[in-house]
Structure formats: structure tokens, C-alpha cells
GROMACS .gro file of C-alpha atoms in nm:
model
  485
    1MET     CA    1  -1.125  -0.339  -0.376
    2LYS     CA    2  -1.365  -0.108  -0.207
    3SER     CA    3  -1.719  -0.229  -0.272
    4THR     CA    4  -1.888   0.110  -0.286
    5ALA     CA    5  -1.640   0.200  -0.555
    6TRP     CA    6  -1.738  -0.108  -0.754
    7SER     CA    7  -2.111  -0.048  -0.775
    8ARG     CA    8  -2.354   0.240  -0.796
    9ALA     CA    9  -2.547   0.287  -0.472
   10SER     CA   10  -2.908   0.170  -0.487
   11ARG     CA   11  -3.157   0.433  -0.372
   12LEU     CA   12  -3.453   0.346  -0.155
   13ALA     CA   13  -3.784   0.362  -0.340
   14GLN     CA   14  -4.006   0.643  -0.210
   15SER     CA   15  -4.380   0.593  -0.162
   16SER     CA   16  -4.651   0.829  -0.037
   17TRP     CA   17  -4.710   0.849   0.339
   18LYS     CA   18  -5.063   0.750   0.436
   19GLY     CA   19  -5.032   0.907   0.780
   20SER     CA   20  -4.828   0.871   1.095
   21GLY     CA   21  -4.849   0.551   1.297
   22THR     CA   22  -5.063   0.358   1.048
   23TRP     CA   23  -5.147   0.008   1.176
   24ARG     CA   24  -5.221  -0.230   0.894
   25SER     CA   25  -5.423  -0.546   0.932
   26CYS     CA   26  -5.234  -0.878   0.949
   27PRO     CA   27  -5.357  -1.232   1.022
   28GLN     CA   28  -5.350  -1.344   1.387
   29ARG     CA   29  -5.084  -1.595   1.500
   30GLN     CA   30  -4.910  -1.684   1.826
   31LEU     CA   31  -4.569  -1.529   1.892
   32SER     CA   32  -4.265  -1.757   1.893
   33PRO     CA   33  -4.062  -1.699   2.213
   34SER     CA   34  -3.729  -1.723   2.025
   35ARG     CA   35  -3.818  -1.504   1.732
   36LEU     CA   36  -3.543  -1.239   1.756
   37LEU     CA   37  -3.262  -1.065   1.942
   38ARG     CA   38  -3.370  -0.790   2.181
   39TYR     CA   39  -3.245  -0.436   2.158
   40GLN     CA   40  -3.034  -0.317   2.448
   41SER     CA   41  -3.201   0.014   2.534
   42THR     CA   42  -2.904   0.161   2.721
   43GLY     CA   43  -2.678   0.140   2.416
   44LYS     CA   44  -2.377   0.093   2.647
   45PRO     CA   45  -2.137  -0.184   2.539
   46PRO     CA   46  -1.972  -0.424   2.787
   47PRO     CA   47  -1.618  -0.330   2.896
   48ASN     CA   48  -1.468  -0.611   2.684
   49LEU     CA   49  -1.566  -0.811   2.377
   50GLN     CA   50  -1.443  -1.166   2.314
   51LEU     CA   51  -1.414  -1.200   1.936
   52GLU     CA   52  -1.228  -1.451   1.721
   53GLY     CA   53  -1.041  -1.582   2.025
   54LYS     CA   54  -0.916  -1.240   2.137
   55THR     CA   55  -1.026  -0.983   2.394
   56TYR     CA   56  -1.094  -0.626   2.283
   57GLN     CA   57  -1.153  -0.335   2.517
   58THR     CA   58  -1.452  -0.122   2.424
   59ASP     CA   59  -1.469   0.255   2.441
   60THR     CA   60  -1.686   0.546   2.328
   61TRP     CA   61  -1.630   0.447   1.964
   62THR     CA   62  -1.779   0.100   2.009
   63ASN     CA   63  -2.097   0.064   1.803
   64VAL     CA   64  -2.101  -0.297   1.680
   65PRO     CA   65  -2.444  -0.436   1.778
   66SER     CA   66  -2.522  -0.769   1.941
   67SER     CA   67  -2.716  -0.876   1.630
   68VAL     CA   68  -2.405  -0.859   1.410
   69LEU     CA   69  -2.149  -1.030   1.635
   70PRO     CA   70  -2.289  -1.385   1.592
   71LEU     CA   71  -2.253  -1.348   1.215
   72LEU     CA   72  -1.873  -1.326   1.232
   73SER     CA   73  -1.846  -1.704   1.253
   74ARG     CA   74  -2.087  -1.786   0.969
   75ARG     CA   75  -1.834  -1.744   0.681
   76LEU     CA   76  -2.092  -1.811   0.409
   77HIS     CA   77  -1.824  -1.793   0.141
   78LEU     CA   78  -1.664  -2.105   0.292
   79GLN     CA   79  -1.979  -2.311   0.354
   80PRO     CA   80  -1.996  -2.604   0.111
   81SER     CA   81  -2.280  -2.580  -0.142
   82HIS     CA   82  -2.387  -2.233  -0.027
   83PRO     CA   83  -2.463  -1.999  -0.322
   84ILE     CA   84  -2.198  -1.751  -0.200
   85ALA     CA   85  -1.934  -2.026  -0.180
   86LEU     CA   86  -2.033  -2.167  -0.519
   87THR     CA   87  -2.003  -1.822  -0.676
   88ARG     CA   88  -1.662  -1.778  -0.516
   89GLU     CA   89  -1.548  -2.114  -0.653
   90LEU     CA   90  -1.665  -2.025  -1.002
   91VAL     CA   91  -1.473  -1.697  -0.999
   92GLU     CA   92  -1.164  -1.860  -0.848
   93SER     CA   93  -1.163  -2.126  -1.118
   94ARG     CA   94  -1.055  -1.861  -1.370
   95PHE     CA   95  -0.746  -1.767  -1.167
   96PRO     CA   96  -0.503  -2.063  -1.146
   97SER     CA   97  -0.348  -2.126  -0.805
   98SER     CA   98  -0.004  -2.151  -0.966
   99THR     CA   99  -0.017  -1.774  -1.022
  100TYR     CA  100  -0.280  -1.650  -0.778
  101THR     CA  101  -0.255  -1.716  -0.404
  102ARG     CA  102  -0.602  -1.755  -0.254
  103TYR     CA  103  -0.685  -1.583   0.073
  104ASN     CA  104  -1.027  -1.698   0.194
  105ASP     CA  105  -1.004  -1.708   0.573
  106LEU     CA  106  -0.862  -1.374   0.683
  107SER     CA  107  -0.998  -1.236   1.010
  108PRO     CA  108  -1.279  -0.980   0.971
  109ILE     CA  109  -1.133  -0.777   1.259
  110VAL     CA  110  -0.877  -0.525   1.134
  111THR     CA  111  -0.716  -0.204   1.249
  112VAL     CA  112  -0.824   0.141   1.138
  113ALA     CA  113  -0.481   0.168   0.976
  114GLN     CA  114  -0.544  -0.143   0.765
  115ASN     CA  115  -0.898  -0.050   0.669
  116PHE     CA  116  -0.845   0.319   0.594
  117ASP     CA  117  -0.494   0.459   0.638
  118SER     CA  118  -0.313   0.203   0.420
  119LEU     CA  119  -0.542   0.292   0.131
  120GLY     CA  120  -0.504   0.667   0.165
  121PHE     CA  121  -0.851   0.748   0.301
  122PRO     CA  122  -0.851   1.113   0.415
  123ALA     CA  123  -0.914   1.175   0.784
  124ASP     CA  124  -1.253   1.330   0.703
  125HIS     CA  125  -1.366   1.057   0.460
  126PRO     CA  126  -1.733   0.964   0.530
  127GLY     CA  127  -1.642   0.595   0.527
  128ARG     CA  128  -1.463   0.648   0.860
  129ASN     CA  129  -1.781   0.772   1.030
  130ARG     CA  130  -1.943   0.561   1.298
  131SER     CA  131  -2.262   0.604   1.098
  132ASP     CA  132  -2.108   0.386   0.823
  133THR     CA  133  -1.857   0.156   0.996
  134TYR     CA  134  -1.877  -0.091   1.285
  135TYR     CA  135  -1.615   0.003   1.544
  136ILE     CA  136  -1.500  -0.245   1.808
  137ASN     CA  137  -1.300   0.038   1.960
  138LYS     CA  138  -1.131   0.354   1.834
  139GLY     CA  139  -0.847   0.165   1.666
  140THR     CA  140  -1.029  -0.151   1.557
  141VAL     CA  141  -1.315  -0.213   1.313
  142LEU     CA  142  -1.498  -0.489   1.132
  143ARG     CA  143  -1.349  -0.460   0.783
  144THR     CA  144  -1.566  -0.267   0.541
  145HIS     CA  145  -1.394  -0.410   0.233
  146THR     CA  146  -1.147  -0.680   0.135
  147SER     CA  147  -0.897  -0.408   0.047
  148ALA     CA  148  -0.820  -0.380   0.417
  149HIS     CA  149  -0.576  -0.668   0.350
  150GLU     CA  150  -0.439  -0.532   0.024
  151ALA     CA  151  -0.127  -0.355   0.153
  152ASP     CA  152  -0.028  -0.654   0.369
  153ILE     CA  153  -0.059  -0.892   0.075
  154PHE     CA  154   0.134  -0.665  -0.159
  155ARG     CA  155   0.401  -0.638   0.110
  156GLN     CA  156   0.421  -1.017   0.151
  157ASN     CA  157   0.478  -1.046  -0.225
  158ALA     CA  158   0.409  -1.421  -0.209
  159SER     CA  159   0.306  -1.463  -0.574
  160PRO     CA  160   0.243  -1.260  -0.892
  161GLY     CA  161  -0.129  -1.253  -0.820
  162TYR     CA  162  -0.386  -1.311  -0.551
  163THR     CA  163  -0.757  -1.337  -0.483
  164ILE     CA  164  -0.932  -1.252  -0.157
  165SER     CA  165  -1.285  -1.353  -0.063
  166ALA     CA  166  -1.431  -1.241   0.268
  167ASP     CA  167  -1.728  -1.127   0.468
  168VAL     CA  168  -1.737  -0.748   0.506
  169TYR     CA  169  -1.946  -0.528   0.734
  170ARG     CA  170  -2.123  -0.195   0.692
  171ARG     CA  171  -2.407  -0.007   0.849
  172ASP     CA  172  -2.654   0.026   0.565
  173ALA     CA  173  -3.013   0.041   0.449
  174ILE     CA  174  -3.266  -0.237   0.507
  175ASP     CA  175  -3.412  -0.377   0.188
  176ARG     CA  176  -3.394  -0.689  -0.027
  177SER     CA  177  -3.042  -0.615  -0.153
  178HIS     CA  178  -2.871  -0.479   0.162
  179TYR     CA  179  -2.754  -0.656   0.477
  180PRO     CA  180  -2.506  -0.553   0.748
  181VAL     CA  181  -2.280  -0.835   0.633
  182PHE     CA  182  -2.204  -0.912   0.269
  183HIS     CA  183  -1.923  -1.075   0.075
  184GLN     CA  184  -1.661  -0.936  -0.157
  185MET     CA  185  -1.400  -1.087  -0.378
  186GLU     CA  186  -1.105  -0.900  -0.517
  187GLY     CA  187  -0.803  -1.001  -0.715
  188ALA     CA  188  -0.484  -0.855  -0.852
  189ARG     CA  189  -0.205  -0.948  -1.095
  190MET     CA  190   0.134  -0.779  -1.082
  191TRP     CA  191   0.451  -0.778  -1.293
  192ASP     CA  192   0.790  -0.671  -1.153
  193ARG     CA  193   1.023  -0.452  -1.360
  194LYS     CA  194   1.322  -0.618  -1.194
  195LYS     CA  195   1.205  -0.970  -1.273
  196VAL     CA  196   1.073  -0.956  -1.631
  197GLN     CA  197   1.324  -0.996  -1.913
  198GLY     CA  198   1.495  -0.668  -1.995
  199GLY     CA  199   1.254  -0.485  -1.765
  200ASP     CA  200   1.003  -0.484  -2.053
  201ILE     CA  201   0.668  -0.500  -1.874
  202ALA     CA  202   0.459  -0.462  -2.190
  203LYS     CA  203   0.631  -0.752  -2.364
  204ALA     CA  204   0.598  -0.976  -2.056
  205VAL     CA  205   0.227  -0.901  -2.023
  206TRP     CA  206   0.154  -0.967  -2.391
  207THR     CA  207   0.342  -1.296  -2.364
  208ASP     CA  208   0.128  -1.400  -2.067
  209LEU     CA  209  -0.187  -1.291  -2.251
  210GLU     CA  210  -0.109  -1.517  -2.546
  211GLN     CA  211  -0.124  -1.818  -2.315
  212MET     CA  212  -0.472  -1.735  -2.183
  213PRO     CA  213  -0.786  -1.905  -2.321
  214LYS     CA  214  -0.993  -1.708  -2.572
  215HIS     CA  215  -1.371  -1.683  -2.598
  216ASN     CA  216  -1.621  -1.606  -2.872
  217ILE     CA  217  -1.875  -1.387  -2.692
  218GLU     CA  218  -1.964  -1.040  -2.818
  219VAL     CA  219  -1.774  -0.759  -2.644
  220GLU     CA  220  -1.850  -0.387  -2.668
  221ASP     CA  221  -1.544  -0.175  -2.586
  222PRO     CA  222  -1.572   0.152  -2.782
  223ASN     CA  223  -1.344   0.378  -2.577
  224PRO     CA  224  -0.966   0.418  -2.587
  225THR     CA  225  -0.768   0.260  -2.305
  226VAL     CA  226  -0.685   0.599  -2.155
  227HIS     CA  227  -0.836   0.944  -2.182
  228PRO     CA  228  -0.672   1.256  -2.032
  229GLU     CA  229  -0.989   1.366  -1.851
  230ARG     CA  230  -1.220   1.064  -1.823
  231ASN     CA  231  -0.969   0.783  -1.765
  232PRO     CA  232  -0.618   0.919  -1.718
  233LEU     CA  233  -0.287   0.741  -1.748
  234GLN     CA  234  -0.063   0.746  -1.440
  235ALA     CA  235   0.199   0.915  -1.653
  236ASP     CA  236   0.454   0.957  -1.372
  237HIS     CA  237   0.472   0.580  -1.331
  238HIS     CA  238   0.343   0.399  -1.640
  239SER     CA  239   0.393   0.419  -2.015
  240LEU     CA  240   0.100   0.395  -2.252
  241GLU     CA  241   0.242   0.070  -2.393
  242GLU     CA  242   0.250  -0.086  -2.046
  243VAL     CA  243  -0.106   0.017  -1.968
  244GLU     CA  244  -0.235  -0.105  -2.306
  245ALA     CA  245  -0.091  -0.448  -2.232
  246ILE     CA  246  -0.210  -0.459  -1.870
  247ALA     CA  247  -0.560  -0.349  -1.971
  248ALA     CA  248  -0.580  -0.621  -2.235
  249HIS     CA  249  -0.471  -0.887  -1.984
  250LEU     CA  250  -0.719  -0.758  -1.726
  251LYS     CA  251  -1.010  -0.756  -1.968
  252ARG     CA  252  -0.939  -1.102  -2.105
  253SER     CA  253  -0.915  -1.236  -1.748
  254LEU     CA  254  -1.246  -1.088  -1.638
  255GLU     CA  255  -1.428  -1.169  -1.961
  256GLY     CA  256  -1.336  -1.528  -1.885
  257VAL     CA  257  -1.507  -1.495  -1.547
  258VAL     CA  258  -1.827  -1.377  -1.716
  259VAL     CA  259  -1.815  -1.665  -1.961
  260GLU     CA  260  -1.770  -1.914  -1.676
  261LEU     CA  261  -2.048  -1.769  -1.462
  262PHE     CA  262  -2.321  -1.685  -1.707
  263SER     CA  263  -2.274  -1.952  -1.974
  264LYS     CA  264  -2.310  -2.216  -1.705
  265ALA     CA  265  -2.610  -2.039  -1.555
  266ARG     CA  266  -2.780  -2.008  -1.897
  267ARG     CA  267  -2.733  -2.377  -1.975
  268ASN     CA  268  -2.875  -2.491  -1.644
  269MET     CA  269  -3.164  -2.246  -1.648
  270ALA     CA  270  -3.253  -2.348  -2.002
  271ALA     CA  271  -3.243  -2.713  -1.899
  272ALA     CA  272  -3.473  -2.632  -1.609
  273HIS     CA  273  -3.701  -2.431  -1.844
  274ALA     CA  274  -3.646  -2.125  -1.627
  275LEU     CA  275  -3.504  -1.901  -1.899
  276GLU     CA  276  -3.772  -1.706  -2.082
  277SER     CA  277  -3.760  -1.737  -2.461
  278SER     CA  278  -3.729  -1.360  -2.490
  279HIS     CA  279  -3.404  -1.380  -2.288
  280GLU     CA  280  -3.229  -1.639  -2.504
  281GLU     CA  281  -3.021  -1.386  -2.696
  282PRO     CA  282  -2.644  -1.452  -2.710
  283LEU     CA  283  -2.436  -1.358  -2.407
  284LYS     CA  284  -2.293  -1.006  -2.444
  285ILE     CA  285  -2.064  -0.794  -2.228
  286ARG     CA  286  -1.945  -0.436  -2.246
  287TRP     CA  287  -1.676  -0.221  -2.089
  288VAL     CA  288  -1.769   0.119  -1.947
  289GLU     CA  289  -1.525   0.389  -1.835
  290ALA     CA  290  -1.538   0.447  -1.461
  291TYR     CA  291  -1.367   0.621  -1.171
  292PHE     CA  292  -1.237   0.434  -0.867
  293PRO     CA  293  -1.002   0.571  -0.601
  294PHE     CA  294  -0.756   0.279  -0.621
  295THR     CA  295  -0.715   0.239  -0.999
  296SER     CA  296  -0.656   0.448  -1.310
  297PRO     CA  297  -0.756   0.395  -1.583
  298SER     CA  298  -1.068   0.216  -1.454
  299TRP     CA  299  -1.365   0.028  -1.599
  300GLU     CA  300  -1.692  -0.134  -1.506
  301LEU     CA  301  -1.788  -0.462  -1.669
  302GLU     CA  302  -2.153  -0.510  -1.758
  303VAL     CA  303  -2.329  -0.823  -1.881
  304PHE     CA  304  -2.651  -0.849  -2.081
  305TRP     CA  305  -2.856  -1.090  -1.870
  306GLN     CA  306  -3.226  -1.174  -1.901
  307GLY     CA  307  -3.303  -0.873  -2.114
  308ASP     CA  308  -3.110  -0.605  -1.928
  309TRP     CA  309  -2.756  -0.469  -1.888
  310LEU     CA  310  -2.629  -0.538  -1.537
  311GLU     CA  311  -2.321  -0.391  -1.374
  312LEU     CA  312  -2.111  -0.684  -1.257
  313LEU     CA  313  -1.776  -0.560  -1.128
  314GLY     CA  314  -1.517  -0.283  -1.129
  315CYS     CA  315  -1.149  -0.292  -1.211
  316GLY     CA  316  -0.849  -0.100  -1.338
  317VAL     CA  317  -0.475  -0.044  -1.335
  318THR     CA  318  -0.364  -0.029  -0.971
  319LYS     CA  319  -0.268   0.314  -0.839
  320GLN     CA  320   0.109   0.307  -0.809
  321HIS     CA  321   0.120   0.486  -0.474
  322LEU     CA  322  -0.046   0.181  -0.314
  323LEU     CA  323   0.240  -0.038  -0.433
  324ILE     CA  324   0.503   0.218  -0.337
  325ASN     CA  325   0.357   0.247   0.014
  326ALA     CA  326   0.353  -0.134   0.042
  327GLY     CA  327   0.725  -0.150  -0.033
  328VAL     CA  328   0.704  -0.296  -0.386
  329PRO     CA  329   0.759   0.013  -0.605
  330ASP     CA  330   0.887  -0.187  -0.904
  331GLN     CA  331   0.560  -0.375  -0.946
  332LEU     CA  332   0.263  -0.267  -1.154
  333GLY     CA  333  -0.053  -0.439  -1.266
  334TRP     CA  334  -0.428  -0.461  -1.237
  335ALA     CA  335  -0.695  -0.525  -0.973
  336PHE     CA  336  -1.067  -0.597  -0.966
  337GLY     CA  337  -1.347  -0.624  -0.710
  338VAL     CA  338  -1.689  -0.790  -0.719
  339GLY     CA  339  -1.978  -0.831  -0.477
  340LEU     CA  340  -2.041  -1.205  -0.439
  341ASP     CA  341  -2.389  -1.167  -0.289
  342ARG     CA  342  -2.518  -0.969  -0.584
  343VAL     CA  343  -2.374  -1.212  -0.839
  344ALA     CA  344  -2.506  -1.513  -0.646
  345MET     CA  345  -2.851  -1.359  -0.632
  346LEU     CA  346  -2.840  -1.305  -1.008
  347LEU     CA  347  -2.710  -1.652  -1.090
  348PHE     CA  348  -2.947  -1.841  -0.861
  349SER     CA  349  -3.247  -1.604  -0.896
  350ILE     CA  350  -3.258  -1.537  -0.521
  351PRO     CA  351  -3.497  -1.243  -0.463
  352ASP     CA  352  -3.404  -1.138  -0.108
  353ILE     CA  353  -3.057  -1.113   0.049
  354ARG     CA  354  -3.194  -1.238   0.383
  355LEU     CA  355  -3.237  -1.581   0.223
  356LEU     CA  356  -2.860  -1.614   0.193
  357TRP     CA  357  -2.847  -1.622   0.573
  358SER     CA  358  -3.130  -1.871   0.611
  359GLN     CA  359  -3.048  -2.200   0.783
  360ASP     CA  360  -3.372  -2.356   0.663
  361GLU     CA  361  -3.306  -2.684   0.480
  362ARG     CA  362  -3.568  -2.588   0.225
  363PHE     CA  363  -3.319  -2.323   0.112
  364SER     CA  364  -2.984  -2.497   0.156
  365SER     CA  365  -3.096  -2.825  -0.004
  366GLN     CA  366  -3.155  -2.651  -0.339
  367PHE     CA  367  -2.783  -2.599  -0.407
  368SER     CA  368  -2.506  -2.854  -0.457
  369THR     CA  369  -2.203  -2.794  -0.684
  370ILE     CA  370  -2.063  -2.541  -0.928
  371ASP     CA  371  -2.160  -2.775  -1.211
  372LYS     CA  372  -2.527  -2.732  -1.129
  373ILE     CA  373  -2.653  -2.374  -1.112
  374THR     CA  374  -3.031  -2.390  -1.082
  375PRO     CA  375  -3.277  -2.110  -1.000
  376PHE     CA  376  -3.404  -2.083  -0.645
  377LYS     CA  377  -3.758  -2.211  -0.586
  378ALA     CA  378  -3.956  -2.014  -0.330
  379PHE     CA  379  -4.067  -2.224  -0.033
  380SER     CA  380  -4.285  -1.965   0.142
  381LYS     CA  381  -4.495  -1.665   0.046
  382HIS     CA  382  -4.612  -1.523   0.376
  383PRO     CA  383  -4.780  -1.181   0.369
  384ALA     CA  384  -4.610  -0.865   0.487
  385CYS     CA  385  -4.719  -0.625   0.761
  386TYR     CA  386  -4.651  -0.259   0.686
  387LYS     CA  387  -4.628  -0.016   0.976
  388ASP     CA  388  -4.520   0.348   0.989
  389VAL     CA  389  -4.326   0.537   1.253
  390ALA     CA  390  -4.297   0.915   1.249
  391PHE     CA  391  -4.090   1.141   1.474
  392TRP     CA  392  -3.951   1.490   1.517
  393LEU     CA  393  -3.574   1.535   1.515
  394ARG     CA  394  -3.419   1.757   1.775
  395SER     CA  395  -3.368   2.107   1.646
  396SER     CA  396  -2.990   2.073   1.687
  397SER     CA  397  -2.964   1.752   1.486
  398SER     CA  398  -2.677   1.712   1.246
  399SER     CA  399  -2.573   1.450   0.994
  400ALA     CA  400  -2.274   1.322   1.191
  401GLY     CA  401  -2.453   1.015   1.319
  402GLY     CA  402  -2.299   0.756   1.544
  403GLY     CA  403  -2.576   0.594   1.739
  404LEU     CA  404  -2.497   0.631   2.110
  405LYS     CA  405  -2.744   0.781   2.350
  406SER     CA  406  -2.481   1.025   2.474
  407ASN     CA  407  -2.487   1.200   2.137
  408SER     CA  408  -2.847   1.129   2.045
  409GLN     CA  409  -2.888   1.483   1.912
  410ASP     CA  410  -2.698   1.368   1.601
  411PHE     CA  411  -2.907   1.191   1.338
  412HIS     CA  412  -2.809   0.962   1.052
  413GLU     CA  413  -3.046   0.732   0.866
  414ASN     CA  414  -2.817   0.435   0.926
  415ASP     CA  415  -2.880   0.478   1.300
  416VAL     CA  416  -3.250   0.416   1.232
  417MET     CA  417  -3.165   0.107   1.028
  418GLU     CA  418  -2.942  -0.035   1.303
  419ILE     CA  419  -3.211   0.002   1.570
  420VAL     CA  420  -3.476  -0.160   1.351
  421ARG     CA  421  -3.238  -0.440   1.254
  422GLU     CA  422  -3.129  -0.501   1.614
  423ILE     CA  423  -3.491  -0.541   1.725
  424GLY     CA  424  -3.651  -0.706   1.424
  425GLY     CA  425  -3.358  -0.900   1.282
  426ASP     CA  426  -3.448  -1.090   0.966
  427LEU     CA  427  -3.820  -1.034   1.029
  428VAL     CA  428  -3.774  -0.689   0.871
  429GLU     CA  429  -3.778  -0.703   0.491
  430ARG     CA  430  -3.753  -0.331   0.413
  431VAL     CA  431  -3.738   0.013   0.575
  432THR     CA  432  -3.825   0.310   0.355
  433LEU     CA  433  -3.833   0.683   0.415
  434VAL     CA  434  -4.183   0.775   0.294
  435ASP     CA  435  -4.215   1.134   0.409
  436GLU     CA  436  -4.016   1.421   0.555
  437PHE     CA  437  -4.141   1.762   0.657
  438GLN     CA  438  -3.988   2.078   0.803
  439HIS     CA  439  -4.209   2.295   1.022
  440PRO     CA  440  -4.230   2.646   0.869
  441VAL     CA  441  -4.216   2.821   1.207
  442SER     CA  442  -4.001   2.612   1.441
  443GLY     CA  443  -3.778   2.472   1.167
  444ARG     CA  444  -3.798   2.126   1.324
  445LYS     CA  445  -3.782   1.833   1.087
  446SER     CA  446  -4.020   1.538   1.088
  447MET     CA  447  -3.938   1.198   0.934
  448CYS     CA  448  -4.167   0.906   0.862
  449TYR     CA  449  -4.038   0.556   0.787
  450ARG     CA  450  -4.242   0.260   0.665
  451ILE     CA  451  -4.130  -0.077   0.802
  452ASN     CA  452  -4.224  -0.399   0.625
  453TYR     CA  453  -4.229  -0.694   0.866
  454GLN     CA  454  -4.223  -1.028   0.685
  455SER     CA  455  -4.103  -1.376   0.779
  456PHE     CA  456  -3.995  -1.655   0.544
  457GLU     CA  457  -4.114  -1.918   0.790
  458LYS     CA  458  -4.458  -1.810   0.909
  459THR     CA  459  -4.729  -1.547   0.882
  460LEU     CA  460  -4.673  -1.275   1.139
  461SER     CA  461  -4.984  -1.180   1.332
  462ASN     CA  462  -5.085  -0.821   1.379
  463GLN     CA  463  -5.009  -0.861   1.750
  464GLU     CA  464  -4.656  -0.987   1.678
  465ALA     CA  465  -4.587  -0.705   1.437
  466ASN     CA  466  -4.732  -0.451   1.680
  467GLU     CA  467  -4.506  -0.576   1.960
  468LEU     CA  468  -4.201  -0.547   1.736
  469HIS     CA  469  -4.307  -0.204   1.620
  470GLU     CA  470  -4.357  -0.076   1.975
  471GLU     CA  471  -4.004  -0.189   2.059
  472VAL     CA  472  -3.873  -0.010   1.750
  473LYS     CA  473  -4.047   0.312   1.850
  474ALA     CA  474  -3.910   0.289   2.203
  475GLY     CA  475  -3.562   0.219   2.069
  476LEU     CA  476  -3.573   0.521   1.840
  477ALA     CA  477  -3.686   0.746   2.122
  478ASN     CA  478  -3.438   0.611   2.378
  479LYS     CA  479  -3.131   0.582   2.162
  480LEU     CA  480  -3.170   0.869   1.915
  481GLY     CA  481  -3.359   1.111   2.138
  482VAL     CA  482  -3.631   1.171   1.879
  483GLU     CA  483  -3.986   1.277   1.970
  484LEU     CA  484  -4.242   1.029   1.843
  485ARG     CA  485  -4.547   1.164   1.666
   0.00000   0.00000   0.00000
């Protein structure tokens, strides 16, 4: 299910601006000739793109950068012993293949109809903007969520349930928890009125629930299953008795996932003496009412982990119109979605999302099987180089975004992130807006961003960081049409 719906958006931390164009001292080192991909200053894509064995014509909508295309083949969720793959396997282990078909190798290239239209996204939904989504051409995108495949799988109706794990793509911020590619897992379980005995969905669900394993962890669930304002019943399609049963089955299923993930992690961390004594309290989970566009009623599941409540996933009773539109109107059930990167980083104590993409053996050799979840041990602590870039926006700037030079008068923060990422790649740890100012007379707006350059493999010299930063400044000026300060 749609990832942004399953987690609250993290806001970039603001810090005071020490002045435009600040150059901070960094140790001197020689520059590696193969350190990064170079930004294409023209911003004009080739006439065709060869992706996943197919040829796609580009057009004015094309905005997928050269730095992202090589990542399509990485498939971290399928790489043996990778933290993302291990997390996927742990979650999958709670959904037996006899009931749940597993879809783990679906193409990341989908149509606009699959990614948006099939899920009822309005034509003016911000998720459709080129500032948020990577377009191969006007009708084709890199999927922004696993739900792009939802309607097709419902329509296939191959089994009562399914799970999907996949790499998904979004233009986003640059910091330790965001990357242009991340991984989602979603699942669903349906019951068919025409197939259950007597058409009694509630009875069929309760019967299935009785066969599921129980647990003994503490669960906080103070709210009623439905609430007319906060968590409404789909009264035109479902009875309260049906939803009570489906909600109970959903919650037991996902509580089992938490038990599998965090009990194993606690045991291994305790064995490795990595769990602080103050964090040895019993495992606890709680259910929180939520709103998601594809389910109602809906909930978030939180787990008490290392002294804090953490939002883990989102779920709910599937909106019936999705099933009707997919041609299976007699089915009803539940669905959930979880971000695998975030869970993997929690389980393995990985501090920076860039590490998940590292091909350094010092990283990959630390992980083996789902039976051994051990905390990540840092293998480098190289200092960071902070540099600021400030610029004036054009007076006619708007928030439409899009990132082509032909419409450089439009500004969106994600355009800044894409240019920095295209030039600096994984040498950029964080980009933060530190100051903005509007001139009282001209009305022009000034922005200042602080860029933290930091490598896992070596100490960047001041010269190296300066060269990168000059390219970033040139890219911003050339592609966005801003005036550097």
C-alpha cells in the first residue's frame, strides 16, 4: 500500500545559517577519478531509454536521472544475506505460501494507469507531479509504491492472499533516512462471499483466526474497531460483524510479524551485549487509529523498542471500490504496508540508509541469515564537510516543480535534491534548508541549503568537496535558472 500513507513524513532539521557560501575546512586528500556520476548540464534526455530489456521513447515528461537508472537492477530485497532481503524473509515467514502468493520480482516500470488511475488518484493529486515521481515518459513511471500492482493481483485472483516486496522510486529529500530508491512490502487477505459457507464472511474469518498461532506480548488497543468520524465503517458494503472479524484477523497476523521480528532481534542483541539494560523491558505493541486512502477502518501498529514507541506499519480493511474496480466485487478483507528499509535499519542498527546500497564487503559480511540478527558495526568514521549554497529564485517561481531547463522558472525543493544527488551521489549525507528570506522591496525569495559531504570509504579533502560543490552550484544555476548569491 502507498508508503506515504503508511508513515508520517520526516521533516528536515533546521539549523541557523552562518552566511552564504561558507567554505568549511576539511583535511586534504587526492581525488579518486571514479568517485561519482557527472551531472548532465543540458537536462535533455536521450530519444530512447533501454530499460529492463525494453525500449522506451522519452518525451518532455522524462525526468528519471542517470544516477537512478543503474539502481533498477540491484533488487536489494532479493540479494541473499542483505538486511533488506532478511527483513523481507522474516515478514514473509508469517504468511504461509499455501494461502499467500508471493510476488517479489515484478518490474519497477509501470504505467501511469497502474500507479495512479487504478487506485483512484485524482488528476491533480501531488503524487502525480514530476517533482515527486520519476517519469520515463508521459504514460510510464518508475513505480512509487507496491500498490501499483494491487489491481492486477486482485484481478488475477490467484489465491486468498498475497504479499508483494519491491523496490520503489520517489524524488525525495537527502538525509540519513531518505534515498531515491527504497523498498516496500504489502500484503492482503481476502474472503469471497460466494465461496465461504452460507456466504457468512464473519464466521469464516473467525474460523480461520482460531487456527492462527497466539502470542503472549502486551497489546494496547483501547479504541473501538470503528468510529463514525475517526475510523468509519464502509456501511454500504460491510457489516459491523464482518469488520470486527476481519480486524481481529488482521491484528493477530501483524502482531505475529512484530513478535517474529523484534523477539529475534532482542535475543541476538542481548547475546551480543548490544541491548542496553534500560531497554530490556518486555516487548509491547499498540494499535493507533489512522487514516489511509485505501482502507477504512485503518490503524497504525507501533512497537516499544529500545525505550521509545516506533511506528512500524499501516493497515486496514480494504476499500471496497478497489475490489469492485478490479472485477472481484464479492471479495472483502484486509491489507497492510510496511517500509522494509526502515525496519531493517531498526533491526540491524544501521544509522544511514546509504549503507544499504554499499557494496563494501565490510558491510555485507556482517549479515548472514534470518536466524542471526546482529547490530551493524561501523567500519569507518570519516569527517564531514559542510558547505552552503544560497540563491535567489526567479520572481515568477511557483511550486509546480519538474526539473527541466525549459521550465526552470518553476521551483520545487525536490529539484534541488535531484541535482545534488546526481552530482554527489552517495558522497552527500544530508541536504538541509537552513535559511530563507524574502526581499521586502522586490519580493524575491532567497534560499540557502547546507550540504554535508561525507564518504564511508575515505576522508574527503577540502579540494574534493569544493569541486563537488562548484558543480552543484553550476547545476542549480543551469537547470533551475536560479541566481547564485
